[in-house]
PDB file of C-alpha atoms in Angstrom:
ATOM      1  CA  UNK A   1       0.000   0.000   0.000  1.00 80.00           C
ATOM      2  CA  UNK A   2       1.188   3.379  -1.151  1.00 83.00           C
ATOM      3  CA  UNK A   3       1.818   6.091   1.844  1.00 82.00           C
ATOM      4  CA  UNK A   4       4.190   8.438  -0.413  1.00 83.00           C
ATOM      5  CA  UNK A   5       7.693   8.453  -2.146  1.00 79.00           C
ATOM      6  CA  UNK A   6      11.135   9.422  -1.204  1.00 78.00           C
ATOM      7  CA  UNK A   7      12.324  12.870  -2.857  1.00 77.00           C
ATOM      8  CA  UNK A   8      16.115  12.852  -1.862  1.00 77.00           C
ATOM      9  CA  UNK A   9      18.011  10.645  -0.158  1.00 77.00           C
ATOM     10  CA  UNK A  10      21.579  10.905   1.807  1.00 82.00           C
ATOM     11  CA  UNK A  11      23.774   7.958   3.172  1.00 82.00           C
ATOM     12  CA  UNK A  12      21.662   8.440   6.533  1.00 81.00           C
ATOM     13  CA  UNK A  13      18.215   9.847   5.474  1.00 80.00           C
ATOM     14  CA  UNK A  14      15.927  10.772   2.993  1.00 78.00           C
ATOM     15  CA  UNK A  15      13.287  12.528   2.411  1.00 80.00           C
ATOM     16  CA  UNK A  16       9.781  11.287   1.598  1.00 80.00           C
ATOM     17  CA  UNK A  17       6.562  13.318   0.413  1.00 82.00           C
ATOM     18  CA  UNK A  18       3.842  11.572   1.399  1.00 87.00           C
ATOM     19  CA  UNK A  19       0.528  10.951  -0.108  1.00 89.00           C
ATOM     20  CA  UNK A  20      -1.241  13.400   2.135  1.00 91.00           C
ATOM     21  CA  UNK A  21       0.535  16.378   0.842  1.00 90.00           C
ATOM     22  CA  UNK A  22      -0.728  19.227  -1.624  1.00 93.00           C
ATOM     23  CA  UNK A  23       2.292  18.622  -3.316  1.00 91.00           C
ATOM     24  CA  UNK A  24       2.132  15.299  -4.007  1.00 90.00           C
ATOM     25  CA  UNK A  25       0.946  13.463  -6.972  1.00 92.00           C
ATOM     26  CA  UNK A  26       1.596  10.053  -9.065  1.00 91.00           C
ATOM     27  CA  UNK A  27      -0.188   7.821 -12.243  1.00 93.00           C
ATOM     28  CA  UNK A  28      -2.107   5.764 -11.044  1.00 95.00           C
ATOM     29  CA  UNK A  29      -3.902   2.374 -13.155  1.00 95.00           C
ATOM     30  CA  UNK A  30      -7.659   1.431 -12.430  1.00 96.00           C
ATOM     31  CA  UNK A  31      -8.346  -2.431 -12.534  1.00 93.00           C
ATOM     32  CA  UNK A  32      -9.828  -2.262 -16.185  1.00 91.00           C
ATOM     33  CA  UNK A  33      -5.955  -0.533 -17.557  1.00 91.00           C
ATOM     34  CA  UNK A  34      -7.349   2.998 -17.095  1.00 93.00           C
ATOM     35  CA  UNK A  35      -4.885   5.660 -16.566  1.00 94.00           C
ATOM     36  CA  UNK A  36      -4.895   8.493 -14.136  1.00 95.00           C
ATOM     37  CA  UNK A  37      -3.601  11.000 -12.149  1.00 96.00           C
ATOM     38  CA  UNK A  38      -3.303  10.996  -8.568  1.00 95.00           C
ATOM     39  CA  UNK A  39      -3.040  13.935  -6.084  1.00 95.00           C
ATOM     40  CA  UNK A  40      -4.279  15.028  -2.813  1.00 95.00           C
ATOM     41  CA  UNK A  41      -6.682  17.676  -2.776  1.00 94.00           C
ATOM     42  CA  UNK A  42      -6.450  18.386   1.463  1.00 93.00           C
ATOM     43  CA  UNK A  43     -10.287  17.630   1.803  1.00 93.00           C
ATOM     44  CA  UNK A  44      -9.785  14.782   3.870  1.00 93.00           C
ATOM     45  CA  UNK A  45      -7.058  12.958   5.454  1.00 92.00           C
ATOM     46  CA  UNK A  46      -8.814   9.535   4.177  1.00 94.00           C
ATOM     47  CA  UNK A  47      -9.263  10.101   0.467  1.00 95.00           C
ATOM     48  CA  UNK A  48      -7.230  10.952  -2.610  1.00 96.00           C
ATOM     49  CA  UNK A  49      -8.393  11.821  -6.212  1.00 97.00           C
ATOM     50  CA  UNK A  50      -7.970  10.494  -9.627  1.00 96.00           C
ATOM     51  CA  UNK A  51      -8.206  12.866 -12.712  1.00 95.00           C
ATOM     52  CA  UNK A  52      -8.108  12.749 -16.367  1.00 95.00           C
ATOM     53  CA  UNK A  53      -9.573   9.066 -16.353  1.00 95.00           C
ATOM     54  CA  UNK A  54     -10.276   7.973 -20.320  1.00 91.00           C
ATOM     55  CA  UNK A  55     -13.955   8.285 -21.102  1.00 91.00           C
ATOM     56  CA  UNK A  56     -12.943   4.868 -22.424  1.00 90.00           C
ATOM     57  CA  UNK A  57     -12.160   3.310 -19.393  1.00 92.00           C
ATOM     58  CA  UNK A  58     -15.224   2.096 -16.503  1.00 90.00           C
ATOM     59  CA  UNK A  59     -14.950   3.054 -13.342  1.00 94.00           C
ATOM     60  CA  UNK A  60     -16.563   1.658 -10.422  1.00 95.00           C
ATOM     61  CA  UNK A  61     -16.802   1.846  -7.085  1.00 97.00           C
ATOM     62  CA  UNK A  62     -14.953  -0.410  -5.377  1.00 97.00           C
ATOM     63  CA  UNK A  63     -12.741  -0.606  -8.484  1.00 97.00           C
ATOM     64  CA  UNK A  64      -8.990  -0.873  -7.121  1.00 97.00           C
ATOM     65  CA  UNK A  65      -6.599   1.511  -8.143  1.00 97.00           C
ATOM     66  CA  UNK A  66      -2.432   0.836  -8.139  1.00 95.00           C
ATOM     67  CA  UNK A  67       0.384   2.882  -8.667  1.00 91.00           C
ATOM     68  CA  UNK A  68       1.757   3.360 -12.580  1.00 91.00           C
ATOM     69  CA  UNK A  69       4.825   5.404 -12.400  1.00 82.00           C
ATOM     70  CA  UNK A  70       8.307   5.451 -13.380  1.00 73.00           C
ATOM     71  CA  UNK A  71       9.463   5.722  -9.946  1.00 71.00           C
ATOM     72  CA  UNK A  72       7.373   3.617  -7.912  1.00 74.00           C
ATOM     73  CA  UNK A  73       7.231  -0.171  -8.077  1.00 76.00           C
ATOM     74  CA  UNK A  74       3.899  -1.136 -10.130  1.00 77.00           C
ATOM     75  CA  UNK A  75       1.428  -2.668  -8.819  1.00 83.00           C
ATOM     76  CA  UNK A  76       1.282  -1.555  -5.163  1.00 87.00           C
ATOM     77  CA  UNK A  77      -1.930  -0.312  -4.005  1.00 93.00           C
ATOM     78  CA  UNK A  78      -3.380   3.030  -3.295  1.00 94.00           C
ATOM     79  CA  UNK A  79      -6.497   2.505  -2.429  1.00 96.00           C
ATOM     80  CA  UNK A  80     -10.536   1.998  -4.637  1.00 97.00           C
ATOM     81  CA  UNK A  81     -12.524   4.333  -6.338  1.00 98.00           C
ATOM     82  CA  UNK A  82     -15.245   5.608  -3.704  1.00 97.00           C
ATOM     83  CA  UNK A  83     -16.985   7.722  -6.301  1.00 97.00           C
ATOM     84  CA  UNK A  84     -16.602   9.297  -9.757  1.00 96.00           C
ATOM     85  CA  UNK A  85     -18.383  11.561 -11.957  1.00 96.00           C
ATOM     86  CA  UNK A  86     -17.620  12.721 -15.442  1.00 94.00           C
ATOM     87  CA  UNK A  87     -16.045  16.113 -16.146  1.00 90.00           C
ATOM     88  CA  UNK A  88     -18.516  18.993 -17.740  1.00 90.00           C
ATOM     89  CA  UNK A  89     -17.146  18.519 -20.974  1.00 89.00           C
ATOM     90  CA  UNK A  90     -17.476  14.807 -21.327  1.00 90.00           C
ATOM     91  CA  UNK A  91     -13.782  14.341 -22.315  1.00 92.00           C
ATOM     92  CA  UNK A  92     -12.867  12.538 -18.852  1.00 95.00           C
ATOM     93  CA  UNK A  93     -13.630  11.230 -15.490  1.00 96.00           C
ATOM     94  CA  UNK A  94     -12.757  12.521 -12.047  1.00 95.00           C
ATOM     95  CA  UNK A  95     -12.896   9.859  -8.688  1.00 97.00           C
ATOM     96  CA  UNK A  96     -12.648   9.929  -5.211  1.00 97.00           C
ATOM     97  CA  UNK A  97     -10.309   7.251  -4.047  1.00 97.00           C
ATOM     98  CA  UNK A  98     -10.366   5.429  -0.438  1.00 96.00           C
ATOM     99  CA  UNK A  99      -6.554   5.140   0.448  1.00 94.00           C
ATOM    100  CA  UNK A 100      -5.825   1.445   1.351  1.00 92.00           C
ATOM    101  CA  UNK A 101      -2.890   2.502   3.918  1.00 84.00           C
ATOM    102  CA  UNK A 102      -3.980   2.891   7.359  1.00 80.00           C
ATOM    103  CA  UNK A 103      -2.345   6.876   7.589  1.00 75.00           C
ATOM    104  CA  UNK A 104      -3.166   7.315  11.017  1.00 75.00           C
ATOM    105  CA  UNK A 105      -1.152   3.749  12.082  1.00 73.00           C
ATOM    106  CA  UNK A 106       2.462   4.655  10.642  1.00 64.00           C
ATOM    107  CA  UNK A 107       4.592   5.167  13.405  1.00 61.00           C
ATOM    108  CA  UNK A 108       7.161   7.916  14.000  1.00 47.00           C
ATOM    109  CA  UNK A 109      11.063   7.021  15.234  1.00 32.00           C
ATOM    110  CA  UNK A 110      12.124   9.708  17.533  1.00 31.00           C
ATOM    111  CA  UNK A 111      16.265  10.002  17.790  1.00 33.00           C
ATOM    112  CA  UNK A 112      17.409  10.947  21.026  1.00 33.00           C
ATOM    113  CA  UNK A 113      20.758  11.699  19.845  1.00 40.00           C
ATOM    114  CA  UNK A 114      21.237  12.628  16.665  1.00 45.00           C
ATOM    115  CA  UNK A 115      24.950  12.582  15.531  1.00 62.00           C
ATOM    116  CA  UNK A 116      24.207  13.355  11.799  1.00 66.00           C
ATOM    117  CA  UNK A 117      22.044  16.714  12.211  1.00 63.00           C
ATOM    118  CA  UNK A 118      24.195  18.523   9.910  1.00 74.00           C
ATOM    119  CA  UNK A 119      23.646  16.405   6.877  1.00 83.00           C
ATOM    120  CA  UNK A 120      19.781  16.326   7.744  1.00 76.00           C
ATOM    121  CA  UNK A 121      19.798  19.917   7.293  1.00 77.00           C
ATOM    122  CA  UNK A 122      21.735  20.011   3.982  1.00 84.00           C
ATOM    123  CA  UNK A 123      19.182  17.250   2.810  1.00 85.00           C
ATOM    124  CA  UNK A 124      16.342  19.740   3.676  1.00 79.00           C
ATOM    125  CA  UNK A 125      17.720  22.765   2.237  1.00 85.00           C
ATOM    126  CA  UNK A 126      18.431  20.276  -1.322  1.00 86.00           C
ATOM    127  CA  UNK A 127      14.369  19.896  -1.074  1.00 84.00           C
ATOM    128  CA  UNK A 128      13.692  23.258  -0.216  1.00 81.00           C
ATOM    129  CA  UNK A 129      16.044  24.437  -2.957  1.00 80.00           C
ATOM    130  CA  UNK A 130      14.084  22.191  -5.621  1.00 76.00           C
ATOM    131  CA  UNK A 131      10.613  23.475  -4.807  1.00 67.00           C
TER     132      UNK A 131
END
C-alpha cells in the first residue's frame, strides 16, 4: 500500500513526500488498464483523487486503483474508487479514491541523539532548494 515516495536521499536519510501532501501526486492504473492521475486535494485525510480518467475506461466503485509510475514499483496499491463523476465537458472522469494505507497507524522514530544533524539539514535545504 502506497503512503508516499522518497524525494532525496543521503547515506543516513531521505526525504519522503507523502501521499497526504498538496504537493504530491503520481499515475495511477484502475483495474480495467485505465490511466490516471493521482493527487491530494487536502479535503480529507482519508481520500485521494484520480483525474483525467479515459472516457474509455469504466470506473466503479470499489474498483482498485495501483500505482503506474516510473518511480514507484507497479502494482502496489493506493487505495478503490469511492466515487466518480464525469467532467462537464465529457472528455474525462474525475474519482474519489479510499486510500488502502492505514495513515493514522504509521509510526514515528524519535532520535534521542542525533549525531548526523548537519547532513539532515543540507538534505532539507536540497528539497527546499528544488521546490
Amino acid at each position: 500500500e502506497l503512503v508516499g515516495y522518497v524525494v532525496s536521499c543521503s547515506d543516513h536519510y531521505c526525504v519522503v513526500q507523502p501521499m497526504l501532501n498538496i504537493d504530491f501526486s503520481t499515475g495511477g492504473r484502475l483495474e480495467d488498464g485505465g490511466l490516471c492521475v493521482i493527487w491530494w486535494s487536502g479535503a480529507s485525510k482519508y481520500e485521494v483523487e484520480a483525474k483525467e480518467i479515459s472516457v474509455y475506461s469504466e470506473p466503479n466503485v470499489g474498483m482498485s486503483v495501483e500505482v503506474r509510475s516510473e518511480r514507484l514499483p507497479e502494482g502496489v496499491l493506493i487505495g478503490t474508487i469511492d466515487e466518480f463523476e464525469l467532467n462537464n465537458t465529457q472528455t474525462a472522469y474525475s474519482a474519489t479514491i479510499t486510500i488502502a494505507a492505514k495513515m493514522g497507524m504509521l509510526d514515528n522514530v524519535l532520535i534521542v541523539e542525533n549525531t548526523h544533524a548537519m547532513e539532515l539539514d543540507e538534505l532539507h535545504k536540497q528539497v527546499e532548494g528544488k521546490r
